[in-house]
């Protein structure tokens, strides 16, 4: 490698990391050589006014082709905000909301804001959101260039999700002032061994778990814990490659095809708590500003109880705020655990905790000392901009100064429902899993929980029917609930339709059922009935990890015809609850402002 070749490689777009890999050296060594040679990128401007008049909102991109640097220098105190990077299904836009609010809040406090993001389809990359916008990839190399070129005072890595969070330690090692919760605290929450040690110290239970760096270790951990287990790679966003596994064969397949395990990136194996209630908590803290961790303020913004049982990704689950089935004692335990962990991690800014409640025990599933995908929902439900407040806390203010020190408990119900892109993918199974698949979310607000749930279903594009026919097909493991769920719909005046197995069970319970054929039993079958709009609601729970082909046909046909479908028992119960509330009282519309 020589100076000319290095300059050529950089102008062709090779990163320091790629060059290091090709030349058998390290990224740091390539960066040092490059800086020694004075080989740094210049930043070019994209003129948003096409040179007709002076542009006050241009944005920038880097180039290694020799030329003038077009970034205007100034002496303002600058904060760089790292966005979420390229979008994909399962990487909610909620993190972008947090980045935008951080830019607005810091502007209000007199900082110059620099947004770094490579995704043109976001609000954070609108040219008037921040003072300066850099369209650059979120890599250590590119972020460091901008930070050094602009002489920033600090950088926010907490608001863009997992992508910038993974850069935090590397940036700090290279002299970047990461404001907010320290990268060391983030590491404790992300590293399974450090996290377990912290929970033991605080006497907070977590589900039994293990770590595996290869298939043998994974099998050994699963046999020790007992199936089912939840397996996932470490350091991922949106629950990517996360799966509930029921047998050795499934686990071997997962380790072979779904992940690349290594000592640096072990696979996490958790005992899966079946039929546990999952709870998401978002809180804001300024504890890290004080030398004494017992000082400072922690405020829980919201507690959201999942409608689906544990095992559905929090980005996909329907949720209720405040919790609707948990006792005061359980809520107090959740509050105590949240405060204890925020103090232990010296959190500055936002923190999200996911709990599973099984019986009288509250387990911690995971802690993220960063913005979470529920922050926008919670902020709108309580009427306080958590991301804005957190950005101001990270830049040095206390919650007392900002006048936000009391937990707000809403006197109405806020129901979150997710919106899915399944109608764009004909034939794709729609069953929810630990891997996130939603592309958005909606909110239903009401003083009556059933009506709030019904409003959320309307907003998500599948309004609940008030009359007609319900088709029920439940997996063997859910058959015990079939009669009680069916009775709820029968009592509401719905006709019941089922295939032979479920029908026989419902008839035994004294319910009147019309029988229909399975897909492979002839015509007209259940899929024909759905296509002909003879079914107004489908309740179909999946039979284990590998669903049968006829189940997938039923579910995808329901999506394509716009027929409301519930794939969990708890979802079906919630639907019946919502229909009963609508039939009883109807609904009215109230603006969010009136609620607040």
PDB file of C-alpha atoms in Angstrom, residues 281-395:
ATOM      1  CA  UNK A 281     -41.661   0.442  30.620  1.00  0.00           C
ATOM      2  CA  UNK A 282     -40.188   3.712  29.372  1.00  0.00           C
ATOM      3  CA  UNK A 283     -38.509   5.990  31.869  1.00  0.00           C
ATOM      4  CA  UNK A 284     -36.372   9.132  31.869  1.00  0.00           C
ATOM      5  CA  UNK A 285     -33.543   9.803  34.328  1.00  0.00           C
ATOM      6  CA  UNK A 286     -30.893  12.408  35.189  1.00  0.00           C
ATOM      7  CA  UNK A 287     -29.103  10.265  37.846  1.00  0.00           C
ATOM      8  CA  UNK A 288     -25.774  10.272  35.967  1.00  0.00           C
ATOM      9  CA  UNK A 289     -25.427  14.042  36.450  1.00  0.00           C
ATOM     10  CA  UNK A 290     -24.831  13.516  40.194  1.00  0.00           C
ATOM     11  CA  UNK A 291     -21.798  12.021  41.951  1.00  0.00           C
ATOM     12  CA  UNK A 292     -24.085  10.274  44.427  1.00  0.00           C
ATOM     13  CA  UNK A 293     -26.277   7.683  42.583  1.00  0.00           C
ATOM     14  CA  UNK A 294     -28.990   8.050  45.266  1.00  0.00           C
ATOM     15  CA  UNK A 295     -29.541  11.621  44.044  1.00  0.00           C
ATOM     16  CA  UNK A 296     -31.258  12.698  40.846  1.00  0.00           C
ATOM     17  CA  UNK A 297     -34.737  12.079  39.495  1.00  0.00           C
ATOM     18  CA  UNK A 298     -36.246   9.067  37.688  1.00  0.00           C
ATOM     19  CA  UNK A 299     -39.706   9.376  36.146  1.00  0.00           C
ATOM     20  CA  UNK A 300     -41.584   6.495  34.518  1.00  0.00           C
ATOM     21  CA  UNK A 301     -43.219   7.888  31.382  1.00  0.00           C
ATOM     22  CA  UNK A 302     -45.470   4.898  30.771  1.00  0.00           C
ATOM     23  CA  UNK A 303     -46.108   1.208  31.491  1.00  0.00           C
ATOM     24  CA  UNK A 304     -47.580  -0.733  28.582  1.00  0.00           C
ATOM     25  CA  UNK A 305     -49.095  -4.175  29.059  1.00  0.00           C
ATOM     26  CA  UNK A 306     -48.992  -6.406  25.962  1.00  0.00           C
ATOM     27  CA  UNK A 307     -52.300  -7.930  24.839  1.00  0.00           C
ATOM     28  CA  UNK A 308     -50.513 -10.896  23.230  1.00  0.00           C
ATOM     29  CA  UNK A 309     -48.641 -13.230  25.568  1.00  0.00           C
ATOM     30  CA  UNK A 310     -44.827 -13.102  25.716  1.00  0.00           C
ATOM     31  CA  UNK A 311     -43.056 -14.193  22.525  1.00  0.00           C
ATOM     32  CA  UNK A 312     -44.340 -11.475  20.181  1.00  0.00           C
ATOM     33  CA  UNK A 313     -41.829  -8.671  19.489  1.00  0.00           C
ATOM     34  CA  UNK A 314     -42.736  -5.478  21.364  1.00  0.00           C
ATOM     35  CA  UNK A 315     -42.808  -3.597  18.046  1.00  0.00           C
ATOM     36  CA  UNK A 316     -45.576  -5.951  16.796  1.00  0.00           C
ATOM     37  CA  UNK A 317     -47.600  -6.478  19.957  1.00  0.00           C
ATOM     38  CA  UNK A 318     -50.851  -4.688  20.706  1.00  0.00           C
ATOM     39  CA  UNK A 319     -50.430  -2.886  24.034  1.00  0.00           C
ATOM     40  CA  UNK A 320     -52.563  -1.163  26.654  1.00  0.00           C
ATOM     41  CA  UNK A 321     -51.517   1.787  28.777  1.00  0.00           C
ATOM     42  CA  UNK A 322     -51.919   1.863  31.744  1.00  0.00           C
ATOM     43  CA  UNK A 323     -51.767  -1.914  32.488  1.00  0.00           C
ATOM     44  CA  UNK A 324     -55.249  -3.458  32.635  1.00  0.00           C
ATOM     45  CA  UNK A 325     -54.795  -6.859  34.374  1.00  0.00           C
ATOM     46  CA  UNK A 326     -51.815  -6.334  36.710  1.00  0.00           C
ATOM     47  CA  UNK A 327     -52.304  -5.938  40.458  1.00  0.00           C
ATOM     48  CA  UNK A 328     -51.137  -2.842  42.356  1.00  0.00           C
ATOM     49  CA  UNK A 329     -48.461  -5.016  44.028  1.00  0.00           C
ATOM     50  CA  UNK A 330     -47.008  -6.181  40.678  1.00  0.00           C
ATOM     51  CA  UNK A 331     -47.024  -2.604  39.323  1.00  0.00           C
ATOM     52  CA  UNK A 332     -45.143  -1.455  42.451  1.00  0.00           C
ATOM     53  CA  UNK A 333     -42.515  -4.216  41.954  1.00  0.00           C
ATOM     54  CA  UNK A 334     -42.053  -3.133  38.307  1.00  0.00           C
ATOM     55  CA  UNK A 335     -41.663   0.486  39.443  1.00  0.00           C
ATOM     56  CA  UNK A 336     -39.091  -0.498  42.107  1.00  0.00           C
ATOM     57  CA  UNK A 337     -37.017  -2.630  39.707  1.00  0.00           C
ATOM     58  CA  UNK A 338     -37.025   0.129  37.058  1.00  0.00           C
ATOM     59  CA  UNK A 339     -35.760   2.765  39.516  1.00  0.00           C
ATOM     60  CA  UNK A 340     -33.084   0.394  40.889  1.00  0.00           C
ATOM     61  CA  UNK A 341     -31.686  -0.385  37.414  1.00  0.00           C
ATOM     62  CA  UNK A 342     -31.734   3.261  36.266  1.00  0.00           C
ATOM     63  CA  UNK A 343     -29.707   4.201  39.364  1.00  0.00           C
ATOM     64  CA  UNK A 344     -27.287   1.284  38.958  1.00  0.00           C
ATOM     65  CA  UNK A 345     -26.664   2.131  35.278  1.00  0.00           C
ATOM     66  CA  UNK A 346     -26.425   5.894  36.070  1.00  0.00           C
ATOM     67  CA  UNK A 347     -28.853   6.577  33.220  1.00  0.00           C
ATOM     68  CA  UNK A 348     -28.911  10.055  31.670  1.00  0.00           C
ATOM     69  CA  UNK A 349     -31.821  10.306  29.234  1.00  0.00           C
ATOM     70  CA  UNK A 350     -34.168   7.476  28.283  1.00  0.00           C
ATOM     71  CA  UNK A 351     -34.290   3.827  29.338  1.00  0.00           C
ATOM     72  CA  UNK A 352     -36.652   1.038  28.228  1.00  0.00           C
ATOM     73  CA  UNK A 353     -37.211  -2.178  30.207  1.00  0.00           C
ATOM     74  CA  UNK A 354     -39.112  -5.271  29.086  1.00  0.00           C
ATOM     75  CA  UNK A 355     -40.608  -7.445  31.820  1.00  0.00           C
ATOM     76  CA  UNK A 356     -42.452 -10.775  31.830  1.00  0.00           C
ATOM     77  CA  UNK A 357     -44.961 -11.387  34.626  1.00  0.00           C
ATOM     78  CA  UNK A 358     -45.680 -15.047  35.375  1.00  0.00           C
ATOM     79  CA  UNK A 359     -47.805 -15.724  38.442  1.00  0.00           C
ATOM     80  CA  UNK A 360     -46.507 -13.445  41.203  1.00  0.00           C
ATOM     81  CA  UNK A 361     -42.962 -13.180  39.807  1.00  0.00           C
ATOM     82  CA  UNK A 362     -41.706 -10.262  37.712  1.00  0.00           C
ATOM     83  CA  UNK A 363     -38.786 -11.228  35.430  1.00  0.00           C
ATOM     84  CA  UNK A 364     -36.570  -8.751  33.577  1.00  0.00           C
ATOM     85  CA  UNK A 365     -36.200  -9.778  29.927  1.00  0.00           C
ATOM     86  CA  UNK A 366     -33.971  -6.939  28.760  1.00  0.00           C
ATOM     87  CA  UNK A 367     -32.936  -3.361  29.480  1.00  0.00           C
ATOM     88  CA  UNK A 368     -32.088  -0.799  26.816  1.00  0.00           C
ATOM     89  CA  UNK A 369     -30.529   2.436  28.136  1.00  0.00           C
ATOM     90  CA  UNK A 370     -31.673   4.268  25.000  1.00  0.00           C
ATOM     91  CA  UNK A 371     -34.767   5.531  23.246  1.00  0.00           C
ATOM     92  CA  UNK A 372     -37.208   2.752  22.410  1.00  0.00           C
ATOM     93  CA  UNK A 373     -39.905   2.256  19.807  1.00  0.00           C
ATOM     94  CA  UNK A 374     -42.633   2.904  22.398  1.00  0.00           C
ATOM     95  CA  UNK A 375     -41.404   6.439  23.262  1.00  0.00           C
ATOM     96  CA  UNK A 376     -43.535   8.282  20.629  1.00  0.00           C
ATOM     97  CA  UNK A 377     -46.662   6.359  21.681  1.00  0.00           C
ATOM     98  CA  UNK A 378     -46.115   7.031  25.392  1.00  0.00           C
ATOM     99  CA  UNK A 379     -45.337  10.720  24.713  1.00  0.00           C
ATOM    100  CA  UNK A 380     -48.591  11.174  22.787  1.00  0.00           C
ATOM    101  CA  UNK A 381     -50.592   9.266  25.414  1.00  0.00           C
ATOM    102  CA  UNK A 382     -49.366  11.369  28.371  1.00  0.00           C
ATOM    103  CA  UNK A 383     -48.949  14.647  26.462  1.00  0.00           C
ATOM    104  CA  UNK A 384     -45.283  15.179  27.392  1.00  0.00           C
ATOM    105  CA  UNK A 385     -42.456  15.009  24.777  1.00  0.00           C
ATOM    106  CA  UNK A 386     -40.138  12.437  26.410  1.00  0.00           C
ATOM    107  CA  UNK A 387     -37.530  12.515  23.616  1.00  0.00           C
ATOM    108  CA  UNK A 388     -37.262  16.320  23.796  1.00  0.00           C
ATOM    109  CA  UNK A 389     -36.940  16.265  27.579  1.00  0.00           C
ATOM    110  CA  UNK A 390     -34.327  13.480  27.355  1.00  0.00           C
ATOM    111  CA  UNK A 391     -32.219  15.443  24.826  1.00  0.00           C
ATOM    112  CA  UNK A 392     -32.169  18.452  27.157  1.00  0.00           C
ATOM    113  CA  UNK A 393     -31.211  16.205  30.091  1.00  0.00           C
ATOM    114  CA  UNK A 394     -28.398  14.670  28.032  1.00  0.00           C
ATOM    115  CA  UNK A 395     -27.101  18.162  27.230  1.00  0.00           C
TER     116      UNK A 395
END
